[in-house]
Amino acid sequence: MPKLMEVMKPWQWLLYIFFWSLFVTTIDRHDLATWSDFFIKFVSRIVQYTLSIIPSFYLIDYLRPVFKRANPIVVSIRILLILTTTAIVSVTLVMLVMINMGWMVYDRKAFILNILFNVLITSGFTIVFLLYFMRRYRELMALKQSFEDKLTAQNDLMKARIAPHFFFNTVNTLISLIESNPPRAADLLQHVSALFRASFNGAREISFEEEVALCEHYLAIESSRLADKLVVSWDLPDDDIMYDMVITALTLQTVLEKMLLNVVEMTTETIYIVISVKWQQHRVTITVTVQLPSKTLMISHDLRRHVDFHIQAERLKAYFDQSANIQSKVTSEQIVTVIDYPLYDVGF
């Protein structure tokens, strides 16, 4: 909630009150016989609205730390009560002064009706203001959430590349290979360079061939460390079909990364991963099947929690369609992750 007294400066609020008072007095001039009556009514409304609005806004700004911890509905009710209360006090004071000065004849019924009328007007405009504010609040929250989701997605990609787990293991492998097998260390360094370059390019749409190449770079890096613990099989479409396919960068690579982190590194057994890609009826379906170890205990509940791909699915939806999704099914024998998204062939 913004500071109301910072939305406009005090003199701007007073200028707004001046013209609003003039507008209301002009509309309500039917019982004003002379210009002096008009002027008195006009000045009284300026004083009334000033005493009502300015203190209320300062009080609301003062209570902002309290309002931040409350529900928006509760805050709206409190603001309505503050403005209504100040409206009652200000209109009562103004009318009492006018009666004492002889500018207004006391009539109990008219006195009460005037208070009720001003309270109604104040409440009505306050509710309109609050409805507008709630709409803007929802829009800002939606924008903030969208920004946070995108930032989280980018951070997720960055952490996947520069997390201590990945970074230090890769550096240690390079140090070892530089001493024992320099040509292989040079090849590994090229794989690392390609993968880091893709990571820093951020979320974007790339050709499927590029995504497969990034996955192969990643698998080549990890294979240098995992040795014979990992066997990956690819079932890809023909080159002519793959040439027209696209995907969001690092989507498939992230799936493979989580499988290696949560399955392959948790066992000494050889893990078989099969990646099958199909493009039929304008939809791409990528199935990643990971055979779980038979001797090492893998808790299904923990695996389901660690192989959540909500962020990657949201990126797919943003680039393709809301029907895009990534789902994983964990059984006692395997994890099957399906990446599914619409992709229309431009040739049709």
mmCIF file of C-alpha atoms in Angstrom:
data_model
loop_
_atom_site.group_PDB
_atom_site.id
_atom_site.type_symbol
_atom_site.label_atom_id
_atom_site.label_comp_id
_atom_site.label_asym_id
_atom_site.label_seq_id
_atom_site.Cartn_x
_atom_site.Cartn_y
_atom_site.Cartn_z
ATOM 1 C CA MET A 1 0.000 0.000 0.000
ATOM 2 C CA PRO A 2 1.544 3.353 -1.024
ATOM 3 C CA LYS A 3 1.898 6.256 1.354
ATOM 4 C CA LEU A 4 -1.149 8.375 0.600
ATOM 5 C CA MET A 5 0.557 11.627 1.502
ATOM 6 C CA GLU A 6 3.331 10.774 -0.944
ATOM 7 C CA VAL A 7 0.945 10.097 -3.840
ATOM 8 C CA MET A 8 0.437 13.877 -3.970
ATOM 9 C CA LYS A 9 1.972 16.700 -1.952
ATOM 10 C CA PRO A 10 -0.192 18.395 0.738
ATOM 11 C CA TRP A 11 -0.776 21.463 -1.445
ATOM 12 C CA GLN A 12 -1.946 19.199 -4.269
ATOM 13 C CA TRP A 13 -4.424 17.480 -1.940
ATOM 14 C CA LEU A 14 -5.642 20.906 -0.813
ATOM 15 C CA LEU A 15 -6.065 21.964 -4.433
ATOM 16 C CA TYR A 16 -8.042 18.776 -5.073
ATOM 17 C CA ILE A 17 -10.210 19.505 -1.997
ATOM 18 C CA PHE A 18 -10.767 23.084 -3.209
ATOM 19 C CA PHE A 19 -12.144 22.043 -6.598
ATOM 20 C CA TRP A 20 -14.093 19.128 -5.162
ATOM 21 C CA SER A 21 -15.730 21.455 -2.616
ATOM 22 C CA LEU A 22 -16.580 23.888 -5.407
ATOM 23 C CA PHE A 23 -18.121 21.069 -7.425
ATOM 24 C CA VAL A 24 -20.220 19.752 -4.532
ATOM 25 C CA THR A 25 -21.353 23.241 -3.496
ATOM 26 C CA THR A 26 -22.372 24.059 -7.065
ATOM 27 C CA ILE A 27 -24.462 20.902 -7.290
ATOM 28 C CA ASP A 28 -26.035 21.551 -3.868
ATOM 29 C CA ARG A 29 -26.858 25.248 -4.521
ATOM 30 C CA HIS A 30 -30.664 24.799 -4.642
ATOM 31 C CA ASP A 31 -31.091 26.073 -1.036
ATOM 32 C CA LEU A 32 -28.561 28.894 -1.333
ATOM 33 C CA ALA A 33 -30.380 32.181 -1.846
ATOM 34 C CA THR A 34 -27.412 34.573 -2.103
ATOM 35 C CA TRP A 35 -23.780 34.580 -3.103
ATOM 36 C CA SER A 36 -22.779 35.003 0.540
ATOM 37 C CA ASP A 37 -24.664 31.779 1.393
ATOM 38 C CA PHE A 38 -22.861 30.083 -1.472
ATOM 39 C CA PHE A 39 -19.482 31.371 -0.237
ATOM 40 C CA ILE A 40 -20.149 30.282 3.376
ATOM 41 C CA LYS A 41 -21.214 26.809 2.242
ATOM 42 C CA PHE A 42 -18.190 26.586 -0.061
ATOM 43 C CA VAL A 43 -15.711 27.552 2.694
ATOM 44 C CA SER A 44 -17.385 25.208 5.178
ATOM 45 C CA ARG A 45 -16.987 22.303 2.784
ATOM 46 C CA ILE A 46 -13.309 23.133 2.233
ATOM 47 C CA VAL A 47 -12.739 23.111 6.005
ATOM 48 C CA GLN A 48 -14.826 19.967 6.427
ATOM 49 C CA TYR A 49 -13.023 17.949 3.735
ATOM 50 C CA THR A 50 -9.634 19.210 4.847
ATOM 51 C CA LEU A 51 -10.314 18.140 8.444
ATOM 52 C CA SER A 52 -11.607 14.812 7.165
ATOM 53 C CA ILE A 53 -9.115 13.800 4.461
ATOM 54 C CA ILE A 54 -5.703 15.147 5.513
ATOM 55 C CA PRO A 55 -5.681 13.782 9.117
ATOM 56 C CA SER A 56 -7.132 10.471 7.893
ATOM 57 C CA PHE A 57 -4.385 10.031 5.324
ATOM 58 C CA TYR A 58 -1.667 10.869 7.832
ATOM 59 C CA LEU A 59 -3.179 8.369 10.265
ATOM 60 C CA ILE A 60 -3.399 5.675 7.564
ATOM 61 C CA ASP A 61 0.232 6.292 6.606
ATOM 62 C CA TYR A 62 1.218 6.077 10.278
ATOM 63 C CA LEU A 63 -0.565 2.723 10.604
ATOM 64 C CA ARG A 64 1.005 1.230 7.445
ATOM 65 C CA PRO A 65 3.357 -1.075 9.457
ATOM 66 C CA VAL A 66 0.285 -2.530 11.179
ATOM 67 C CA PHE A 67 -1.679 -2.793 7.927
ATOM 68 C CA LYS A 68 1.164 -4.684 6.220
ATOM 69 C CA ARG A 69 0.610 -7.649 8.545
ATOM 70 C CA ALA A 70 -3.185 -7.689 8.079
ATOM 71 C CA ASN A 71 -5.486 -9.155 5.461
ATOM 72 C CA PRO A 72 -6.370 -6.721 2.603
ATOM 73 C CA ILE A 73 -10.089 -7.015 3.455
ATOM 74 C CA VAL A 74 -9.411 -6.159 7.110
ATOM 75 C CA VAL A 75 -7.241 -3.216 6.046
ATOM 76 C CA SER A 76 -9.988 -1.937 3.741
ATOM 77 C CA ILE A 77 -12.551 -2.087 6.555
ATOM 78 C CA ARG A 78 -10.201 -0.204 8.890
ATOM 79 C CA ILE A 79 -9.555 2.511 6.307
ATOM 80 C CA LEU A 80 -13.291 2.845 5.724
ATOM 81 C CA LEU A 81 -13.877 3.228 9.481
ATOM 82 C CA ILE A 82 -11.110 5.834 9.791
ATOM 83 C CA LEU A 83 -12.453 7.992 6.959
ATOM 84 C CA THR A 84 -16.055 7.593 8.104
ATOM 85 C CA THR A 85 -15.181 8.539 11.672
ATOM 86 C CA THR A 86 -13.221 11.626 10.627
ATOM 87 C CA ALA A 87 -16.079 12.600 8.298
ATOM 88 C CA ILE A 88 -18.553 12.450 11.206
ATOM 89 C CA VAL A 89 -16.264 14.480 13.477
ATOM 90 C CA SER A 90 -15.404 17.098 10.849
ATOM 91 C CA VAL A 91 -18.962 17.705 9.615
ATOM 92 C CA THR A 92 -20.234 17.909 13.210
ATOM 93 C CA LEU A 93 -17.570 20.450 14.178
ATOM 94 C CA VAL A 94 -18.165 22.559 11.085
ATOM 95 C CA MET A 95 -21.941 22.640 11.589
ATOM 96 C CA LEU A 96 -21.572 23.525 15.301
ATOM 97 C CA VAL A 97 -19.275 26.434 14.414
ATOM 98 C CA MET A 98 -21.706 27.645 11.742
ATOM 99 C CA ILE A 99 -24.615 27.474 14.235
ATOM 100 C CA ASN A 100 -22.638 29.438 16.846
ATOM 101 C CA MET A 101 -21.681 32.032 14.223
ATOM 102 C CA GLY A 102 -25.324 32.417 13.180
ATOM 103 C CA TRP A 103 -24.663 31.148 9.646
ATOM 104 C CA MET A 104 -26.885 28.126 10.122
ATOM 105 C CA VAL A 105 -30.161 27.539 11.949
ATOM 106 C CA TYR A 106 -30.138 24.490 14.205
ATOM 107 C CA ASP A 107 -32.657 21.856 13.185
ATOM 108 C CA ARG A 108 -32.180 18.461 14.774
ATOM 109 C CA LYS A 109 -33.522 16.516 11.829
ATOM 110 C CA ALA A 110 -31.538 18.538 9.279
ATOM 111 C CA PHE A 111 -28.452 18.274 11.512
ATOM 112 C CA ILE A 112 -28.608 14.450 11.604
ATOM 113 C CA LEU A 113 -29.506 14.156 7.901
ATOM 114 C CA ASN A 114 -26.559 16.361 6.986
ATOM 115 C CA ILE A 115 -24.205 14.118 8.990
ATOM 116 C CA LEU A 116 -25.664 10.972 7.413
ATOM 117 C CA PHE A 117 -25.435 12.502 3.932
ATOM 118 C CA ASN A 118 -21.754 13.390 4.379
ATOM 119 C CA VAL A 119 -20.994 9.977 5.872
ATOM 120 C CA LEU A 120 -22.708 8.333 2.910
ATOM 121 C CA ILE A 121 -20.767 10.427 0.401
ATOM 122 C CA THR A 122 -17.459 9.771 2.195
ATOM 123 C CA SER A 123 -18.145 6.040 2.502
ATOM 124 C CA GLY A 124 -19.162 5.796 -1.137
ATOM 125 C CA PHE A 125 -16.034 7.458 -2.472
ATOM 126 C CA THR A 126 -13.867 5.507 -0.021
ATOM 127 C CA ILE A 127 -15.341 2.208 -1.250
ATOM 128 C CA VAL A 128 -14.749 3.249 -4.875
ATOM 129 C CA PHE A 129 -11.156 4.147 -3.994
ATOM 130 C CA LEU A 130 -10.647 0.846 -2.176
ATOM 131 C CA LEU A 131 -12.095 -1.177 -5.071
ATOM 132 C CA TYR A 132 -9.723 0.602 -7.446
ATOM 133 C CA PHE A 133 -6.845 0.007 -5.052
ATOM 134 C CA MET A 134 -7.728 -3.700 -4.687
ATOM 135 C CA ARG A 135 -7.764 -4.060 -8.458
ATOM 136 C CA ARG A 136 -4.388 -2.380 -8.751
ATOM 137 C CA TYR A 137 -3.141 -4.470 -5.832
ATOM 138 C CA ARG A 138 -4.121 -7.706 -7.580
ATOM 139 C CA GLU A 139 -2.495 -6.539 -10.801
ATOM 140 C CA LEU A 140 0.709 -5.615 -8.966
ATOM 141 C CA MET A 141 0.719 -8.924 -7.083
ATOM 142 C CA ALA A 142 0.206 -10.822 -10.349
ATOM 143 C CA LEU A 143 3.023 -8.840 -11.957
ATOM 144 C CA LYS A 144 5.245 -9.413 -8.929
ATOM 145 C CA GLN A 145 4.481 -13.133 -8.938
ATOM 146 C CA SER A 146 5.202 -13.338 -12.661
ATOM 147 C CA PHE A 147 8.505 -11.524 -12.149
ATOM 148 C CA GLU A 148 9.412 -13.770 -9.205
ATOM 149 C CA ASP A 149 8.571 -16.895 -11.218
ATOM 150 C CA LYS A 150 10.783 -15.742 -14.077
ATOM 151 C CA LEU A 151 13.544 -14.775 -11.655
ATOM 152 C CA THR A 152 13.219 -18.119 -9.874
ATOM 153 C CA ALA A 153 13.379 -19.920 -13.202
ATOM 154 C CA GLN A 154 16.538 -18.039 -14.130
ATOM 155 C CA ASN A 155 18.025 -18.652 -10.688
ATOM 156 C CA ASP A 156 17.142 -22.312 -11.022
ATOM 157 C CA LEU A 157 19.087 -22.476 -14.261
ATOM 158 C CA MET A 158 22.005 -20.558 -12.800
ATOM 159 C CA LYS A 159 22.173 -22.677 -9.640
ATOM 160 C CA ALA A 160 22.059 -25.820 -11.739
ATOM 161 C CA ARG A 161 25.248 -24.716 -13.435
ATOM 162 C CA ILE A 162 27.214 -23.010 -10.683
ATOM 163 C CA ALA A 163 26.056 -24.956 -7.613
ATOM 164 C CA PRO A 164 29.022 -26.136 -5.522
ATOM 165 C CA HIS A 165 27.985 -29.738 -6.242
ATOM 166 C CA PHE A 166 28.396 -29.330 -9.992
ATOM 167 C CA PHE A 167 31.121 -26.701 -10.073
ATOM 168 C CA PHE A 168 33.622 -28.297 -7.672
ATOM 169 C CA ASN A 169 33.106 -31.796 -9.014
ATOM 170 C CA THR A 170 33.782 -30.529 -12.525
ATOM 171 C CA VAL A 171 36.861 -28.589 -11.432
ATOM 172 C CA ASN A 172 38.230 -31.615 -9.555
ATOM 173 C CA THR A 173 37.655 -33.825 -12.578
ATOM 174 C CA LEU A 174 39.480 -31.329 -14.794
ATOM 175 C CA ILE A 175 42.434 -31.132 -12.407
ATOM 176 C CA SER A 176 42.690 -34.904 -12.371
ATOM 177 C CA LEU A 177 42.470 -35.231 -16.149
ATOM 178 C CA ILE A 178 44.990 -32.446 -16.792
ATOM 179 C CA GLU A 179 47.587 -34.566 -15.011
ATOM 180 C CA SER A 180 46.555 -37.990 -16.329
ATOM 181 C CA ASN A 181 44.910 -37.350 -19.703
ATOM 182 C CA PRO A 182 45.391 -33.809 -21.102
ATOM 183 C CA PRO A 183 43.515 -34.437 -24.414
ATOM 184 C CA ARG A 184 40.459 -35.668 -22.525
ATOM 185 C CA ALA A 185 40.699 -32.667 -20.171
ATOM 186 C CA ALA A 186 40.656 -30.357 -23.201
ATOM 187 C CA ASP A 187 37.532 -32.098 -24.520
ATOM 188 C CA LEU A 188 35.868 -31.831 -21.120
ATOM 189 C CA LEU A 189 36.699 -28.126 -20.938
ATOM 190 C CA GLN A 190 34.940 -27.595 -24.265
ATOM 191 C CA HIS A 191 31.843 -29.332 -22.913
ATOM 192 C CA VAL A 192 31.916 -27.138 -19.802
ATOM 193 C CA SER A 193 32.321 -23.983 -21.879
ATOM 194 C CA ALA A 194 29.341 -24.848 -24.095
ATOM 195 C CA LEU A 195 27.128 -25.651 -21.125
ATOM 196 C CA PHE A 196 28.000 -22.493 -19.186
ATOM 197 C CA ARG A 197 27.481 -20.365 -22.285
ATOM 198 C CA ALA A 198 23.969 -21.800 -22.710
ATOM 199 C CA SER A 199 23.188 -21.219 -19.036
ATOM 200 C CA PHE A 200 24.093 -17.554 -19.170
ATOM 201 C CA ASN A 201 21.959 -17.013 -22.275
ATOM 202 C CA GLY A 202 18.889 -17.477 -20.048
ATOM 203 C CA ALA A 203 15.431 -18.779 -20.896
ATOM 204 C CA ARG A 204 14.821 -18.784 -24.638
ATOM 205 C CA GLU A 205 13.533 -20.933 -27.452
ATOM 206 C CA ILE A 206 16.177 -23.000 -29.239
ATOM 207 C CA SER A 207 16.187 -25.769 -31.822
ATOM 208 C CA PHE A 208 15.748 -29.274 -30.488
ATOM 209 C CA GLU A 209 19.091 -30.232 -32.000
ATOM 210 C CA GLU A 210 20.753 -27.577 -29.835
ATOM 211 C CA GLU A 211 18.995 -28.908 -26.728
ATOM 212 C CA VAL A 212 20.175 -32.462 -27.506
ATOM 213 C CA ALA A 213 23.713 -31.121 -27.997
ATOM 214 C CA LEU A 214 23.559 -29.357 -24.602
ATOM 215 C CA CYS A 215 22.351 -32.579 -22.977
ATOM 216 C CA GLU A 216 25.239 -34.452 -24.556
ATOM 217 C CA HIS A 217 27.664 -31.800 -23.274
ATOM 218 C CA TYR A 218 26.236 -32.217 -19.784
ATOM 219 C CA LEU A 219 26.269 -36.023 -19.919
ATOM 220 C CA ALA A 220 29.852 -35.976 -21.213
ATOM 221 C CA ILE A 221 30.908 -33.860 -18.218
ATOM 222 C CA GLU A 222 29.169 -36.118 -15.702
ATOM 223 C CA SER A 223 30.302 -39.320 -17.417
ATOM 224 C CA SER A 224 33.893 -38.309 -16.798
ATOM 225 C CA ARG A 225 33.106 -38.540 -13.099
ATOM 226 C CA LEU A 226 30.449 -41.243 -12.962
ATOM 227 C CA ALA A 227 32.350 -43.619 -15.276
ATOM 228 C CA ASP A 228 30.364 -46.845 -15.820
ATOM 229 C CA LYS A 229 27.489 -45.888 -13.487
ATOM 230 C CA LEU A 230 25.525 -44.229 -16.273
ATOM 231 C CA VAL A 231 24.218 -45.609 -19.579
ATOM 232 C CA VAL A 232 22.072 -43.292 -21.718
ATOM 233 C CA SER A 233 20.124 -44.389 -24.795
ATOM 234 C CA TRP A 234 18.506 -41.977 -27.251
ATOM 235 C CA ASP A 235 15.490 -42.694 -29.442
ATOM 236 C CA LEU A 236 15.276 -39.593 -31.620
ATOM 237 C CA PRO A 237 13.244 -38.712 -34.739
ATOM 238 C CA ASP A 238 14.917 -38.439 -38.137
ATOM 239 C CA ASP A 239 17.186 -35.459 -38.723
ATOM 240 C CA ASP A 240 14.673 -33.893 -41.113
ATOM 241 C CA ILE A 241 12.010 -33.931 -38.375
ATOM 242 C CA MET A 242 14.358 -32.726 -35.634
ATOM 243 C CA TYR A 243 15.425 -29.845 -37.857
ATOM 244 C CA ASP A 244 11.958 -28.262 -37.471
ATOM 245 C CA MET A 245 11.573 -28.940 -33.745
ATOM 246 C CA VAL A 246 12.108 -26.320 -31.032
ATOM 247 C CA ILE A 247 12.040 -26.305 -27.210
ATOM 248 C CA THR A 248 12.886 -23.949 -24.359
ATOM 249 C CA ALA A 249 16.597 -24.026 -23.579
ATOM 250 C CA LEU A 250 17.815 -26.492 -20.932
ATOM 251 C CA THR A 251 14.394 -28.069 -20.355
ATOM 252 C CA LEU A 252 15.445 -31.640 -21.138
ATOM 253 C CA GLN A 253 18.912 -31.017 -19.689
ATOM 254 C CA THR A 254 17.383 -29.993 -16.339
ATOM 255 C CA VAL A 255 15.331 -33.198 -16.234
ATOM 256 C CA LEU A 256 18.463 -35.272 -16.843
ATOM 257 C CA GLU A 257 20.380 -33.293 -14.258
ATOM 258 C CA LYS A 258 17.838 -33.985 -11.529
ATOM 259 C CA MET A 259 17.833 -37.670 -12.402
ATOM 260 C CA LEU A 260 21.601 -37.857 -12.090
ATOM 261 C CA LEU A 261 21.620 -35.895 -8.849
ATOM 262 C CA ASN A 262 18.833 -37.841 -7.139
ATOM 263 C CA VAL A 263 19.331 -41.332 -8.571
ATOM 264 C CA VAL A 264 22.712 -41.986 -10.193
ATOM 265 C CA GLU A 265 24.774 -40.315 -7.465
ATOM 266 C CA MET A 266 22.852 -42.148 -4.738
ATOM 267 C CA THR A 267 23.930 -45.629 -5.780
ATOM 268 C CA THR A 268 26.921 -47.650 -6.908
ATOM 269 C CA GLU A 269 24.869 -49.593 -9.439
ATOM 270 C CA THR A 270 24.694 -48.828 -13.142
ATOM 271 C CA ILE A 271 21.662 -46.716 -13.998
ATOM 272 C CA TYR A 272 20.049 -46.942 -17.427
ATOM 273 C CA ILE A 273 18.326 -43.869 -18.845
ATOM 274 C CA VAL A 274 16.254 -44.049 -22.015
ATOM 275 C CA ILE A 275 15.210 -40.832 -23.776
ATOM 276 C CA SER A 276 12.471 -41.203 -26.372
ATOM 277 C CA VAL A 277 11.284 -38.276 -28.504
ATOM 278 C CA LYS A 278 8.166 -38.256 -30.685
ATOM 279 C CA TRP A 279 6.424 -35.518 -32.661
ATOM 280 C CA GLN A 280 2.946 -36.571 -33.670
ATOM 281 C CA GLN A 281 -0.321 -34.720 -34.271
ATOM 282 C CA HIS A 282 1.291 -31.358 -33.552
ATOM 283 C CA ARG A 283 2.554 -32.383 -30.104
ATOM 284 C CA VAL A 284 6.055 -33.198 -28.931
ATOM 285 C CA THR A 285 6.337 -35.946 -26.328
ATOM 286 C CA ILE A 286 9.697 -36.555 -24.663
ATOM 287 C CA THR A 287 9.773 -39.558 -22.343
ATOM 288 C CA VAL A 288 12.709 -39.965 -19.966
ATOM 289 C CA THR A 289 12.732 -43.384 -18.311
ATOM 290 C CA VAL A 290 15.182 -43.991 -15.460
ATOM 291 C CA GLN A 291 15.573 -47.498 -14.082
ATOM 292 C CA LEU A 292 15.939 -47.375 -10.304
ATOM 293 C CA PRO A 293 18.642 -49.484 -8.595
ATOM 294 C CA SER A 294 17.532 -52.853 -7.273
ATOM 295 C CA LYS A 295 19.875 -53.008 -4.287
ATOM 296 C CA THR A 296 19.965 -49.387 -3.144
ATOM 297 C CA LEU A 297 16.945 -48.149 -1.190
ATOM 298 C CA MET A 298 15.185 -45.312 -2.961
ATOM 299 C CA ILE A 299 12.283 -43.736 -1.066
ATOM 300 C CA SER A 300 9.481 -42.958 -3.517
ATOM 301 C CA HIS A 301 8.156 -40.022 -1.482
ATOM 302 C CA ASP A 302 11.542 -38.274 -1.481
ATOM 303 C CA LEU A 303 12.013 -38.917 -5.192
ATOM 304 C CA ARG A 304 8.621 -37.409 -6.024
ATOM 305 C CA ARG A 305 9.565 -34.311 -4.050
ATOM 306 C CA HIS A 306 12.953 -33.922 -5.739
ATOM 307 C CA VAL A 307 11.805 -34.524 -9.319
ATOM 308 C CA ASP A 308 9.301 -31.682 -9.423
ATOM 309 C CA PHE A 309 9.549 -29.685 -12.653
ATOM 310 C CA HIS A 310 6.988 -26.934 -12.035
ATOM 311 C CA ILE A 311 9.337 -24.114 -13.068
ATOM 312 C CA GLN A 312 10.351 -25.825 -16.293
ATOM 313 C CA ALA A 313 6.687 -26.533 -17.081
ATOM 314 C CA GLU A 314 5.816 -22.858 -16.575
ATOM 315 C CA ARG A 315 8.563 -21.873 -18.999
ATOM 316 C CA LEU A 316 7.157 -24.296 -21.576
ATOM 317 C CA LYS A 317 3.672 -22.831 -21.098
ATOM 318 C CA ALA A 318 4.997 -19.309 -21.524
ATOM 319 C CA TYR A 319 6.647 -20.145 -24.851
ATOM 320 C CA PHE A 320 4.163 -22.624 -26.306
ATOM 321 C CA ASP A 321 0.739 -23.091 -24.727
ATOM 322 C CA GLN A 322 -1.004 -23.624 -21.403
ATOM 323 C CA SER A 323 -1.468 -27.277 -22.336
ATOM 324 C CA ALA A 324 2.301 -27.836 -22.064
ATOM 325 C CA ASN A 325 3.332 -29.826 -19.022
ATOM 326 C CA ILE A 326 6.040 -31.939 -17.388
ATOM 327 C CA GLN A 327 4.952 -34.845 -15.204
ATOM 328 C CA SER A 328 6.881 -37.560 -13.397
ATOM 329 C CA LYS A 329 5.607 -40.931 -12.248
ATOM 330 C CA VAL A 330 7.674 -42.729 -9.626
ATOM 331 C CA THR A 331 7.310 -46.474 -9.044
ATOM 332 C CA SER A 332 9.442 -48.983 -7.170
ATOM 333 C CA GLU A 333 11.294 -49.829 -10.387
ATOM 334 C CA GLN A 334 11.570 -46.641 -12.393
ATOM 335 C CA ILE A 335 10.910 -42.936 -12.824
ATOM 336 C CA VAL A 336 9.090 -41.924 -15.995
ATOM 337 C CA THR A 337 9.119 -38.207 -16.807
ATOM 338 C CA VAL A 338 7.070 -36.960 -19.742
ATOM 339 C CA ILE A 339 7.663 -33.555 -21.334
ATOM 340 C CA ASP A 340 4.640 -32.723 -23.462
ATOM 341 C CA TYR A 341 3.954 -29.513 -25.393
ATOM 342 C CA PRO A 342 2.211 -28.394 -28.594
ATOM 343 C CA LEU A 343 4.333 -27.707 -31.657
ATOM 344 C CA TYR A 344 2.823 -27.055 -35.059
ATOM 345 C CA ASP A 345 4.805 -27.943 -38.148
ATOM 346 C CA VAL A 346 5.234 -24.803 -40.270
ATOM 347 C CA GLY A 347 5.225 -26.998 -43.331
ATOM 348 C CA PHE A 348 1.515 -27.782 -42.901
#
